[in-house]
Coordinates of C-alpha atoms in Angstrom, one line a residue:
X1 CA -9.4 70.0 45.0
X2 CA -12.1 71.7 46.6
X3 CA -12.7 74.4 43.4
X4 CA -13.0 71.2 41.2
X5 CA -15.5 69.6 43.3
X6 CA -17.2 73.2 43.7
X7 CA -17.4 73.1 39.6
X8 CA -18.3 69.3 39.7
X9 CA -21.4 70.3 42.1
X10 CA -22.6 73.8 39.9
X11 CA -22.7 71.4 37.0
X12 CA -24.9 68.4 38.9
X13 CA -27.0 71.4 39.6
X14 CA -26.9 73.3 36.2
X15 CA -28.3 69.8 34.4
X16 CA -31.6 69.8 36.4
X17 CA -32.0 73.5 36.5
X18 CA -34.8 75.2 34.7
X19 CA -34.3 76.9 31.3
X20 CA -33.5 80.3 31.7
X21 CA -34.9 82.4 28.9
X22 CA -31.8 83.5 26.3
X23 CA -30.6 87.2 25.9
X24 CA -31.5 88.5 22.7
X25 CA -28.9 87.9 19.9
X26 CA -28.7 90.9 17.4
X27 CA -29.2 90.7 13.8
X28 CA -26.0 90.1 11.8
X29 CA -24.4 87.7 14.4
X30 CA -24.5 83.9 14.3
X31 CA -26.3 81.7 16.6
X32 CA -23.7 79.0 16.6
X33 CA -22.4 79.6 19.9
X34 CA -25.5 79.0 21.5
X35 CA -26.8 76.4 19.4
X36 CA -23.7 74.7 18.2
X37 CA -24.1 71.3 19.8
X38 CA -27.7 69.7 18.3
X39 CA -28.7 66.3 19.5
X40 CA -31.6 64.7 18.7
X41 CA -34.1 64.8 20.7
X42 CA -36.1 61.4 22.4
X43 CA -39.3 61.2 23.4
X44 CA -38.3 60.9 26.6
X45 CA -36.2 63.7 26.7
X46 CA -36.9 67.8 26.9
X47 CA -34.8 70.3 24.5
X48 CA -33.9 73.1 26.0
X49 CA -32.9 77.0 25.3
X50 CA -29.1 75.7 25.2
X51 CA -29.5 73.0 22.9
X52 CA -28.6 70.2 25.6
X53 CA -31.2 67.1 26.0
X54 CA -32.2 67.1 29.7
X55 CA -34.2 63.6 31.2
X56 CA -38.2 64.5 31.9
X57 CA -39.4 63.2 34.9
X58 CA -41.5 60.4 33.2
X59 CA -38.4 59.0 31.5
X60 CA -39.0 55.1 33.2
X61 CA -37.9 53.1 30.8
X62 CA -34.7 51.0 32.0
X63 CA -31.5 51.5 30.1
X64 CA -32.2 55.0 30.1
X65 CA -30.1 56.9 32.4
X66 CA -33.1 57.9 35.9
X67 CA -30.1 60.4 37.6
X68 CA -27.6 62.9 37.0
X69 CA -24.5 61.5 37.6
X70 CA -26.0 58.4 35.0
X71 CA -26.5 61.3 32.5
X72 CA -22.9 63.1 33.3
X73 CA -21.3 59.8 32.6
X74 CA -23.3 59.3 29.6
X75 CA -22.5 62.4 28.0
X76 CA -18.7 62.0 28.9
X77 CA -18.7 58.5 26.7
X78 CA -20.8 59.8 23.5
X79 CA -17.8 62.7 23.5
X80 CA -19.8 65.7 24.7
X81 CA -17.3 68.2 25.9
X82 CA -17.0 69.7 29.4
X83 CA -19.5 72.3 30.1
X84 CA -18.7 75.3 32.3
X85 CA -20.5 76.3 35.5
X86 CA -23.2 78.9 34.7
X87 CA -23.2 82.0 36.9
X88 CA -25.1 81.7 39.7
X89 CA -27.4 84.1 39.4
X90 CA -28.9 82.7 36.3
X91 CA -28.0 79.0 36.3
X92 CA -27.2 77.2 33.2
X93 CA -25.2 75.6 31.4
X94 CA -23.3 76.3 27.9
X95 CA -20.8 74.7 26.0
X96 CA -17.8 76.5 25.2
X97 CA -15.7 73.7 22.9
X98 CA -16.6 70.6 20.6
X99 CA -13.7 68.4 20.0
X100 CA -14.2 65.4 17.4
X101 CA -11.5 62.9 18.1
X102 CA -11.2 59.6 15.9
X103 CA -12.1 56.6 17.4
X104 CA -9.1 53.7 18.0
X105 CA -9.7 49.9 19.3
X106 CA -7.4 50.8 22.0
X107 CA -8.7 53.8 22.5
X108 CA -6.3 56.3 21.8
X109 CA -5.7 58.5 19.4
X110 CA -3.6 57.6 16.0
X111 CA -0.1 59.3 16.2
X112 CA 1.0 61.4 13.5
X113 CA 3.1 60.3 10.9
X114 CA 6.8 62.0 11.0
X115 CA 7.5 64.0 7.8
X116 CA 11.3 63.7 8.6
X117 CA 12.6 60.6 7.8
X118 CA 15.0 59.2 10.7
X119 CA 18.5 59.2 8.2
X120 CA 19.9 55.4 7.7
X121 CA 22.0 53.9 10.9
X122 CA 24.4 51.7 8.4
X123 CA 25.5 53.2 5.0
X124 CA 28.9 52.3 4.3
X125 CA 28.9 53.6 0.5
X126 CA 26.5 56.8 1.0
X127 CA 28.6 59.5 0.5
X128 CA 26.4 62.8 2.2
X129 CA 25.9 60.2 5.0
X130 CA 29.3 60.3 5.3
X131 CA 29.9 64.1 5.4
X132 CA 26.8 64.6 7.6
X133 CA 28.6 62.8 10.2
X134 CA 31.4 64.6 9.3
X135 CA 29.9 67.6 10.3
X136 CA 29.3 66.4 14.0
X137 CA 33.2 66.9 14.6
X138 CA 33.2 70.6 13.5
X139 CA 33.1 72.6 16.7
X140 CA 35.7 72.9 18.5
X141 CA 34.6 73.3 21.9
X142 CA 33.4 69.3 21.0
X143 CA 35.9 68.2 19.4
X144 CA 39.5 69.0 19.4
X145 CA 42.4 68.0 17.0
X146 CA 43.8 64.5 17.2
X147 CA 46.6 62.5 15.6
X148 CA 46.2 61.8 11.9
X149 CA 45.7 57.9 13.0
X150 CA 42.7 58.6 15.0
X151 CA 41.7 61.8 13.5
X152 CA 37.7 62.5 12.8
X153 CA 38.0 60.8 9.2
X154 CA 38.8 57.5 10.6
X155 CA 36.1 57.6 12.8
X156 CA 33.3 58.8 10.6
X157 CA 34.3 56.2 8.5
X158 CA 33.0 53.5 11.0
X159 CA 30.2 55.1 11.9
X160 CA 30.8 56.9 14.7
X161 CA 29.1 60.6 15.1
X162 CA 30.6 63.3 17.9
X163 CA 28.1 63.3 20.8
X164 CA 29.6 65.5 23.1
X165 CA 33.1 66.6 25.0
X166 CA 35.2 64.2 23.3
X167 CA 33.1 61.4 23.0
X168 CA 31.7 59.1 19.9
X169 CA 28.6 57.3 19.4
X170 CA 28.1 54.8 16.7
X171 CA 25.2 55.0 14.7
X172 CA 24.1 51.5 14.6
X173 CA 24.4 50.4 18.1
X174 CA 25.0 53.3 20.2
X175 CA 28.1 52.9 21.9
X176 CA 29.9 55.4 23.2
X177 CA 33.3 55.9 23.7
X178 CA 35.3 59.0 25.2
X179 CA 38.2 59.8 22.8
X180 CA 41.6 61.4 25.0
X181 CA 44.9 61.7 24.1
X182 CA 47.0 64.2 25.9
X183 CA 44.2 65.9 28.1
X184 CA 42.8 65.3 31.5
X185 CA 40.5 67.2 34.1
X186 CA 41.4 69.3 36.8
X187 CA 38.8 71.2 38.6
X188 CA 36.0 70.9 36.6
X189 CA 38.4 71.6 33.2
X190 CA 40.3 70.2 30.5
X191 CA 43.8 71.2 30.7
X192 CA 46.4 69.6 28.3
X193 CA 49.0 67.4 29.5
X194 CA 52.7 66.9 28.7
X195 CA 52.9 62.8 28.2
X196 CA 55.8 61.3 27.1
X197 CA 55.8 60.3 23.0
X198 CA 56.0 56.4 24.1
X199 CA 52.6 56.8 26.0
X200 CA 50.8 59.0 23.3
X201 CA 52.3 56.5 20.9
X202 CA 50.4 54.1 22.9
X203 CA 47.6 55.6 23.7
X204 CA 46.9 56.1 19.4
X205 CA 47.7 52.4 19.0
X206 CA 44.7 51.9 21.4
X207 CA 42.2 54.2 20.1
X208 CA 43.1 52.7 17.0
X209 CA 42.0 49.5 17.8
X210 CA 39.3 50.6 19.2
X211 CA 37.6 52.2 16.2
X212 CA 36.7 48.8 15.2
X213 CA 36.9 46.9 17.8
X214 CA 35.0 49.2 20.6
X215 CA 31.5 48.5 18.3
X216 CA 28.8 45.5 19.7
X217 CA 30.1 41.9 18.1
X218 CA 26.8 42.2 15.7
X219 CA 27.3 45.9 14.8
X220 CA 27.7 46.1 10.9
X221 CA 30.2 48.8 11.3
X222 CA 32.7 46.6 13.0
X223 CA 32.6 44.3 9.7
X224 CA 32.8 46.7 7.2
X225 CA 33.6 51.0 6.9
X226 CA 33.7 53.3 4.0
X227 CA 35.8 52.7 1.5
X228 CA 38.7 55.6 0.8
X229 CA 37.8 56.7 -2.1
X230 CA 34.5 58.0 -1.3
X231 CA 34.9 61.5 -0.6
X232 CA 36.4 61.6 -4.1
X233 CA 34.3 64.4 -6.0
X234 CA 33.5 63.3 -9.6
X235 CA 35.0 66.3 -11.7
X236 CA 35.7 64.0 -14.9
X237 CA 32.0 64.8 -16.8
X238 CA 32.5 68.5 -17.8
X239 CA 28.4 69.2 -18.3
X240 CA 28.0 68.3 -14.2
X241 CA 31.7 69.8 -13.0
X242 CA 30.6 73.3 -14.9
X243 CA 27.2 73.2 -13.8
X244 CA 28.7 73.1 -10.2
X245 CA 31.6 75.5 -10.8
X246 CA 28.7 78.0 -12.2
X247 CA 26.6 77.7 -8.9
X248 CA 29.8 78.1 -6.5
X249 CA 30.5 81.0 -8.9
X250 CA 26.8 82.4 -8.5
X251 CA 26.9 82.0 -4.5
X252 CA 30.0 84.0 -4.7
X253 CA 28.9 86.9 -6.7
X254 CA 25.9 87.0 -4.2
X255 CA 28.8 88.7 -1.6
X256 CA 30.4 90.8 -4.0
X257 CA 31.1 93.4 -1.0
X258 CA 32.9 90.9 1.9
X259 CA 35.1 89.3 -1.4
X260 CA 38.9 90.0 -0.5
X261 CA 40.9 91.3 -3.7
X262 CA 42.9 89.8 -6.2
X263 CA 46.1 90.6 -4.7
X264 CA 44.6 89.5 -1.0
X265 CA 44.9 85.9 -2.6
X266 CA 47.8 83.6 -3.0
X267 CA 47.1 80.5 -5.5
X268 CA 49.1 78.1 -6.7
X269 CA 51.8 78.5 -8.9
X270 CA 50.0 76.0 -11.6
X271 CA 46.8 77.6 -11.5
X272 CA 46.6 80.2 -14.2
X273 CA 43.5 82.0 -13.7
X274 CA 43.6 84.0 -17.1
X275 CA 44.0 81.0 -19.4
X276 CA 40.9 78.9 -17.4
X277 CA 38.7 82.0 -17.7
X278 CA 39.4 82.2 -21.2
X279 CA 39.2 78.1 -22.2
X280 CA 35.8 78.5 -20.1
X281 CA 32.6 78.8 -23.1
X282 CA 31.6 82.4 -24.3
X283 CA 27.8 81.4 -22.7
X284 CA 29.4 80.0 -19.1
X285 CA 28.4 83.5 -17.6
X286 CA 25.4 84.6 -19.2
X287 CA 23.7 80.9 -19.4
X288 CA 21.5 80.4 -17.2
X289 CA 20.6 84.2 -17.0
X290 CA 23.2 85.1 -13.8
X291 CA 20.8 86.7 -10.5
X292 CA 20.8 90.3 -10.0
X293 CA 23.4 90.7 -7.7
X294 CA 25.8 89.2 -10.5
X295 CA 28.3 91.8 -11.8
X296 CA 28.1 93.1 -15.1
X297 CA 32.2 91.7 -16.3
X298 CA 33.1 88.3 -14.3
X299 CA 34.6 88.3 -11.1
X300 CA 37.9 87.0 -11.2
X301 CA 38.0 87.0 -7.1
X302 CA 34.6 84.9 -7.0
X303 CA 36.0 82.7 -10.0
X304 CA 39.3 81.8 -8.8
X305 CA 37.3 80.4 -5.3
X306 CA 34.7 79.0 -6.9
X307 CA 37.7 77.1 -8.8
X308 CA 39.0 75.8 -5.7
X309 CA 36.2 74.6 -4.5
X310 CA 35.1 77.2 -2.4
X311 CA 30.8 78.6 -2.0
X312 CA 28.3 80.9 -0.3
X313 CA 27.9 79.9 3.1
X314 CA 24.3 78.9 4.1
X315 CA 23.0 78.2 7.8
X316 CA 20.0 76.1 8.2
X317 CA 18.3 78.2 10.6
X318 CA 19.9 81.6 9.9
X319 CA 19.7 81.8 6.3
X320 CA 22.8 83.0 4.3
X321 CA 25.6 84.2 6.1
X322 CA 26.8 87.3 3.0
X323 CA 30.4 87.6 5.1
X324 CA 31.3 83.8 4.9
X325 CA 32.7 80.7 2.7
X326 CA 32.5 77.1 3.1
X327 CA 33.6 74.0 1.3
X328 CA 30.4 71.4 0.9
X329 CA 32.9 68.8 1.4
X330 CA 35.0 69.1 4.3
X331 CA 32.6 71.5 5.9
X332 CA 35.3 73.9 6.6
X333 CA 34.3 77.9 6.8
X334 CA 35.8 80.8 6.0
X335 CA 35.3 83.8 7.1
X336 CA 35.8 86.6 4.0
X337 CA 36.2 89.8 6.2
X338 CA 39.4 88.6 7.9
X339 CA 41.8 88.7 4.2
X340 CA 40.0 91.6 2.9
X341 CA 42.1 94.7 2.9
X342 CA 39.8 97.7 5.0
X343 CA 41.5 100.3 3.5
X344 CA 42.8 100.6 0.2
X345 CA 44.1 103.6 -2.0
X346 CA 41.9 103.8 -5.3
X347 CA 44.2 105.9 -7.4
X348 CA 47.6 103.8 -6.4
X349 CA 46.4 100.3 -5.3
X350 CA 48.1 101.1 -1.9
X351 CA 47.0 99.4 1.0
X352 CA 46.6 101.3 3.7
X353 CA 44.9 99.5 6.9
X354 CA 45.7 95.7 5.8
X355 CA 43.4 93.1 6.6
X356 CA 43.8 91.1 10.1
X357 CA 45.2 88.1 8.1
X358 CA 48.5 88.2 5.5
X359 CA 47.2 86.9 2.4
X360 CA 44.2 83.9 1.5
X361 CA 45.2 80.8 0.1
X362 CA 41.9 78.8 -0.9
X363 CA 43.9 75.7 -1.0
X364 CA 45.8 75.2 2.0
X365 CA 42.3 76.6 4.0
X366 CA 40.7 73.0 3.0
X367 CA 40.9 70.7 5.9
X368 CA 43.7 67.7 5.1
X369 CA 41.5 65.3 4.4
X370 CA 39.4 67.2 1.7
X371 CA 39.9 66.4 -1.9
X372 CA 40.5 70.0 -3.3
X373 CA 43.4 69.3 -0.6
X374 CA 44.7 66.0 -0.6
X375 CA 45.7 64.7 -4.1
X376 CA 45.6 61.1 -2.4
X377 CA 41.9 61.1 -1.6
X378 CA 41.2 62.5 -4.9
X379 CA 42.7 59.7 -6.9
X380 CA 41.0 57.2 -9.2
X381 CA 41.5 53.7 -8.1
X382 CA 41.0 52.6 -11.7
X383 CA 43.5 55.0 -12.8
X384 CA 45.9 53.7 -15.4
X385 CA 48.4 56.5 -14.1
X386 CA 49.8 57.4 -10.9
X387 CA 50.0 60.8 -11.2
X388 CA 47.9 62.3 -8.2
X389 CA 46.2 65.6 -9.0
X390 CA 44.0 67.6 -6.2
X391 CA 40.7 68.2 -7.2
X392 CA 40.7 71.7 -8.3
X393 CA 43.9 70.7 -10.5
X394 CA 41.5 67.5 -12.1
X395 CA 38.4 70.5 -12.4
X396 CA 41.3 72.8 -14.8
X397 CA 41.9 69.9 -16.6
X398 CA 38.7 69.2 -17.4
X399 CA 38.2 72.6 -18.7
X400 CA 40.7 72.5 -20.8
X401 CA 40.2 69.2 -22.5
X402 CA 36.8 70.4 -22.4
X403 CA 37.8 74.0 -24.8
X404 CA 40.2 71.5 -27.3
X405 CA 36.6 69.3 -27.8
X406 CA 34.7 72.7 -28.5
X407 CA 37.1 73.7 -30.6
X408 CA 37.5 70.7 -32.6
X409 CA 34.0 70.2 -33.1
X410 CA 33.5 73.9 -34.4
X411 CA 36.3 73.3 -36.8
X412 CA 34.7 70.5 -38.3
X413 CA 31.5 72.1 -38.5
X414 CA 33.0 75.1 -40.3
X415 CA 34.7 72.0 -42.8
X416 CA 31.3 70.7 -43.5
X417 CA 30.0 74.3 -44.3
X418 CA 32.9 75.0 -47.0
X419 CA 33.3 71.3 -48.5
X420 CA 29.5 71.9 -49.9
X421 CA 28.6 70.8 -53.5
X422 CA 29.1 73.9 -56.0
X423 CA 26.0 73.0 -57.8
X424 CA 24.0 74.3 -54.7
X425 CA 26.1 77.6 -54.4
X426 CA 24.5 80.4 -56.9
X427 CA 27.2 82.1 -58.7
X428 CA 27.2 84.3 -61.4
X429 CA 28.4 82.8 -65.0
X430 CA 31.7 85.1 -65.3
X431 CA 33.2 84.6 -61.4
X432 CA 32.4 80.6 -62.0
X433 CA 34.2 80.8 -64.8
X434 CA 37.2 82.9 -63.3
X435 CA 37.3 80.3 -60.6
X436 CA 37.1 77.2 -62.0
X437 CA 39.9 78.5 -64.3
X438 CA 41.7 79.3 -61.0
X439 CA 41.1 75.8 -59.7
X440 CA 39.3 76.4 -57.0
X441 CA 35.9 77.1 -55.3
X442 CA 33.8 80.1 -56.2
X443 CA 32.8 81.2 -52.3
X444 CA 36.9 80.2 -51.2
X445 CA 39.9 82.9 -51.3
X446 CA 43.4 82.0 -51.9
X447 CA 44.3 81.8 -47.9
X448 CA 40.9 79.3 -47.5
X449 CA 42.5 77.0 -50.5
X450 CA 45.8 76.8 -49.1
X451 CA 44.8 75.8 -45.7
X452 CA 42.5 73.2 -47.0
X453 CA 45.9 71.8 -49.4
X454 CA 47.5 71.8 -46.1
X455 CA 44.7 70.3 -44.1
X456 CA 44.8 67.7 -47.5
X457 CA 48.4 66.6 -47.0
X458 CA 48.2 66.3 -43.5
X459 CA 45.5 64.0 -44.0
X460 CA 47.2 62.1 -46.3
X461 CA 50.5 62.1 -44.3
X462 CA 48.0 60.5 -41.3
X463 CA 46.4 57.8 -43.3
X464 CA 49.9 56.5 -44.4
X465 CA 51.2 56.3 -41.3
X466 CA 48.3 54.7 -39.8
X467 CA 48.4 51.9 -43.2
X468 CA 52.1 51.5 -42.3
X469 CA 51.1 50.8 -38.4
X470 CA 48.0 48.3 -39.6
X471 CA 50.5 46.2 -41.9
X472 CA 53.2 45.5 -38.6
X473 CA 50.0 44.6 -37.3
X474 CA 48.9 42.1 -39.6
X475 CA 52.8 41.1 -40.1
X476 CA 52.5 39.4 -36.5
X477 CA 49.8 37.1 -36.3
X478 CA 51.5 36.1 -40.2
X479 CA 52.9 32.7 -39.6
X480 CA 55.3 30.2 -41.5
X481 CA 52.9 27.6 -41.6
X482 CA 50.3 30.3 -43.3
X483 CA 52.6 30.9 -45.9
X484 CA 53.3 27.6 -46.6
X485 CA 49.7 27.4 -47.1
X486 CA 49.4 30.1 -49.6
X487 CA 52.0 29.7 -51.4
X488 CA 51.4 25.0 -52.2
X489 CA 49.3 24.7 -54.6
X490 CA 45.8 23.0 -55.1
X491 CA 45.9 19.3 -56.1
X492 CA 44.4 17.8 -59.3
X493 CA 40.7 17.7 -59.6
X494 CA 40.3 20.2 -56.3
X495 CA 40.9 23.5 -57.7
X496 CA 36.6 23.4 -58.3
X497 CA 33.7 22.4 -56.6
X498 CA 32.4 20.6 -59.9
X499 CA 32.6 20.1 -63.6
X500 CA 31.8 22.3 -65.8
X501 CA 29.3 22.8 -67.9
X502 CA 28.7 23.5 -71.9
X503 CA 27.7 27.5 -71.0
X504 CA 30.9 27.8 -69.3
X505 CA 32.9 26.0 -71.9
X506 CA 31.5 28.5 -74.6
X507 CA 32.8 32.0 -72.0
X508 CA 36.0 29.9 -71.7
X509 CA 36.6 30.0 -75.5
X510 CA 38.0 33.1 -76.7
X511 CA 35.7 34.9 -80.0
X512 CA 36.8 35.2 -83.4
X513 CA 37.2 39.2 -84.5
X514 CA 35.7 39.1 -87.7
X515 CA 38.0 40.3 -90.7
X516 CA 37.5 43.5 -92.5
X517 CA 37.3 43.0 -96.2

């Protein structure tokens, strides 16, 4: 307190001091440091050395601040900036800062806008909404496992977000809620607890309830959750389900070195990694171009995750994690360096220091309730069938109906290339000759004419079949009263619309062929 009134006084005292002459500023350097505050001047007023506006002694006139403090004040509300003591030897003053701050009604400054938008408190069909507060149950030391009935799904699905050691907050109204099944502290700790299956049973029949019921009475989450269905991936359009499988693939590739090998994995026994590589398109490897750290041949390791729904891990404020996997669904991660063989013979494909875990199945390392798991949450509501495939069985699928279409349509361009007119083929005289006495087309061989005769009948065999199917058609919506109809004839005087005329009289009557004499 008493160094700020020290500086308070040295200023008072600085203001009505007399100008001290300034040091000499050498060439080169700028004078805004002493001059960088420039007021103008009143004719009342004295300009001094420093470039502040000091009060003459004649200043009388009133409104015009007569003493220092009046002038201190002053300068405080036109937004001069504080000035610092000068040294006492040579007393002055100089000003070391110029702030310009934007003047507000109330007087204080405008805030800054955010540039992150707060995400949406109620979103029932958003589906990253939905994993994003899926993520929040992802640590462990959070958030342990819990019955299927009241497991994270069932929560994130009404909103609620882990907050901290076992506890839920919704979204929306900001309840809370501590989540406990078998556990209880002693000492500080969480130690689990034998309970009897009636009182767990219980206890899940509760928690159950309160999912819903445990929200405010006007919350919008205790009306309506997310549906079921809406972690289901859409795999059915094959331009966006290989786009994706090409970027998983990419990701992978990136990690070549922390990949465990093929015979580290175990897939399933319906996934035939030979036969999808080969129904994939000539161009799914080199189009886009592939990074630099892409191999050369494709990576069957890298493939056969990427096919089951596995990517390149990515922290947010890391940066890529090379020895890691996770699934951008369930949010699960895998670490690679656990199924990866350390030592292996080259020569022999021996393993000789195995890897700290058996064998990798991409699969069953999904969490239960994601899709390229669980055939159930994969299912189509609007499906016709019900025939549950997991995701990464609906993404082979795809594939391969995608190859039949491929093939198909280059087979019919290659028919429209060879059924061309022969006039705009340029032969020479003697082989048109020789091949329209052979019956066929100058540019076709014997093998090419058969398979189009075979291609011909096939047709033809098609088109009867599908007459035959049109006609049973037809036969049912053919009534007895329509053929009754058809088959009475018209009455007298109602088989035209009117009379007719002379011209038509004259077509009616047959001519007479003249006779040759």
């Amino acid at each position: 307190m008493n160094a700020t009134k020290r500086k308070f006084n040295a200023l008072l005292q600085g203001i009505g001091a007399k100008p001290t002459t300034p040091s000499p500023i050498p060439d080169g350097q700028s004078n805004d440091s002493h001059l960088s505050l420039n007021r103008p001047s009143t004719p009342n007023s004295i300009q001094t050395p420093d470039g502040i506006s000091t009060p003459s002694k004649a200043m009388t006139p009133s409104g015009l601040p007569s003493t220092p403090s009046d002038l201190l004040s002053k300068r405080r509300r036109v937004g001069v900036l504080e000035s610092t003591p000068g040294n006492p030897k040579t007393p002055g003053t100089t000003i070391t800062n110029v702030v310009l701050k934007k003047w507000t009604p109330n007087g204080n400054a405008t805030p800054s806008k955010k540039s992150n938008t707060e995400p949406p408190k109620y979103c029932p069909g958003d589906r990253d909404e939905l994993i994003r507060r899926l993520g929040t149950y992802q640590e462990l030391t959070e958030w342990t496992p819990k019955p299927d009935k009241v497991n994270e799904i069932e929560w994130a699905r009404r909103g609620w977000v882990c907050q901290g050691k076992e506890r839920v907050q919704c979204t929306l109204c900001h309840k809370e809620l501590v989540v406990k099944t078998n556990k209880r502290e002693v000492d500080g700790k969480e130690v689990p607890v034998a309970v009897g299956s009636d009182i767990e049973e219980a206890l899940v029949k509760r928690f159950v309830e309160l999912i819903i019921d445990a929200h405010q009475e006007d919350c919008l989450w205790r009306k309506r959750g997310c549906d079921d269905s809406l972690l289901r991936l859409p795999l059915a359009s094959p331009p966006a389900a290989l786009a994706s499988l090409r970027q998983r693939y990419d990701d992978l590739c990136a990690r070549q070195s922390f990949l465990p090998y093929l015979f580290n994995l175990r897939l399933p026994a319906n996934l035939d990694l030979k036969a999808t590589k080969s129904q994939l398109a000539p161009t799914f490897f080199t189009e886009p171009p592939p990074p630099s750290t892409n191999p050369t041949s494709a990576n069957d390791v890298a493939l056969a995750l990427a096919l089951t729904g596995w990517q390149g891990l990515t922290n947010p404020r890391v940066g890529t994690v090379p020895n890691s996997a996770t699934c951008a669904t369930c949010l699960r991660r895998l670490g690679l360096w656990m199924f990866k063989s350390k030592e292996v013979d080259g020569e022999t494909g021996q393993i000789l220091v195995p890897a700290p875990m058996d064998y990798l199945d991409p699969v069953r390392e999904h969490r239960f309730f994601c899709p390229w798991r669980n055939a159930a949450v994969q299912h189509n509501p609007g499906a016709r069938t019900t025939d549950n495939k997991t995701a990464w069985e609906v993404l082979a699928q795809t594939i391969k109906n995608h190859a039949y279409l491929r093939a198909q349509s280059e087979k019919s361009n290659l028919r429209h290339v060879l059924h061309r007119p022969a006039a705009s083929v340029p032969v020479t005289p003697s082989k048109g000759v020789q091949a329209e006495a052979d019956g066929r087309s100058p540019l076709l061989g014997p093998d090419t004419v058969g398979d189009e005769d075979e291609d011909t009948s096939a047709r033809d065999v098609k088109d009867k079949e599908r007459w035959a199917r049109l006609r049973r058609v037809k036969s049912l919506f053919d009534t007895k009263n329509g053929r009754k109809l058809r088959r009475t004839p018209s009455r007298p005087g109602t088989a035209t619309s009117r009379p007719p005329t002379a011209h038509s009289r004259q077509q009616s009557v047959p001519r007479e062929t003249p006779v040759k004499k």
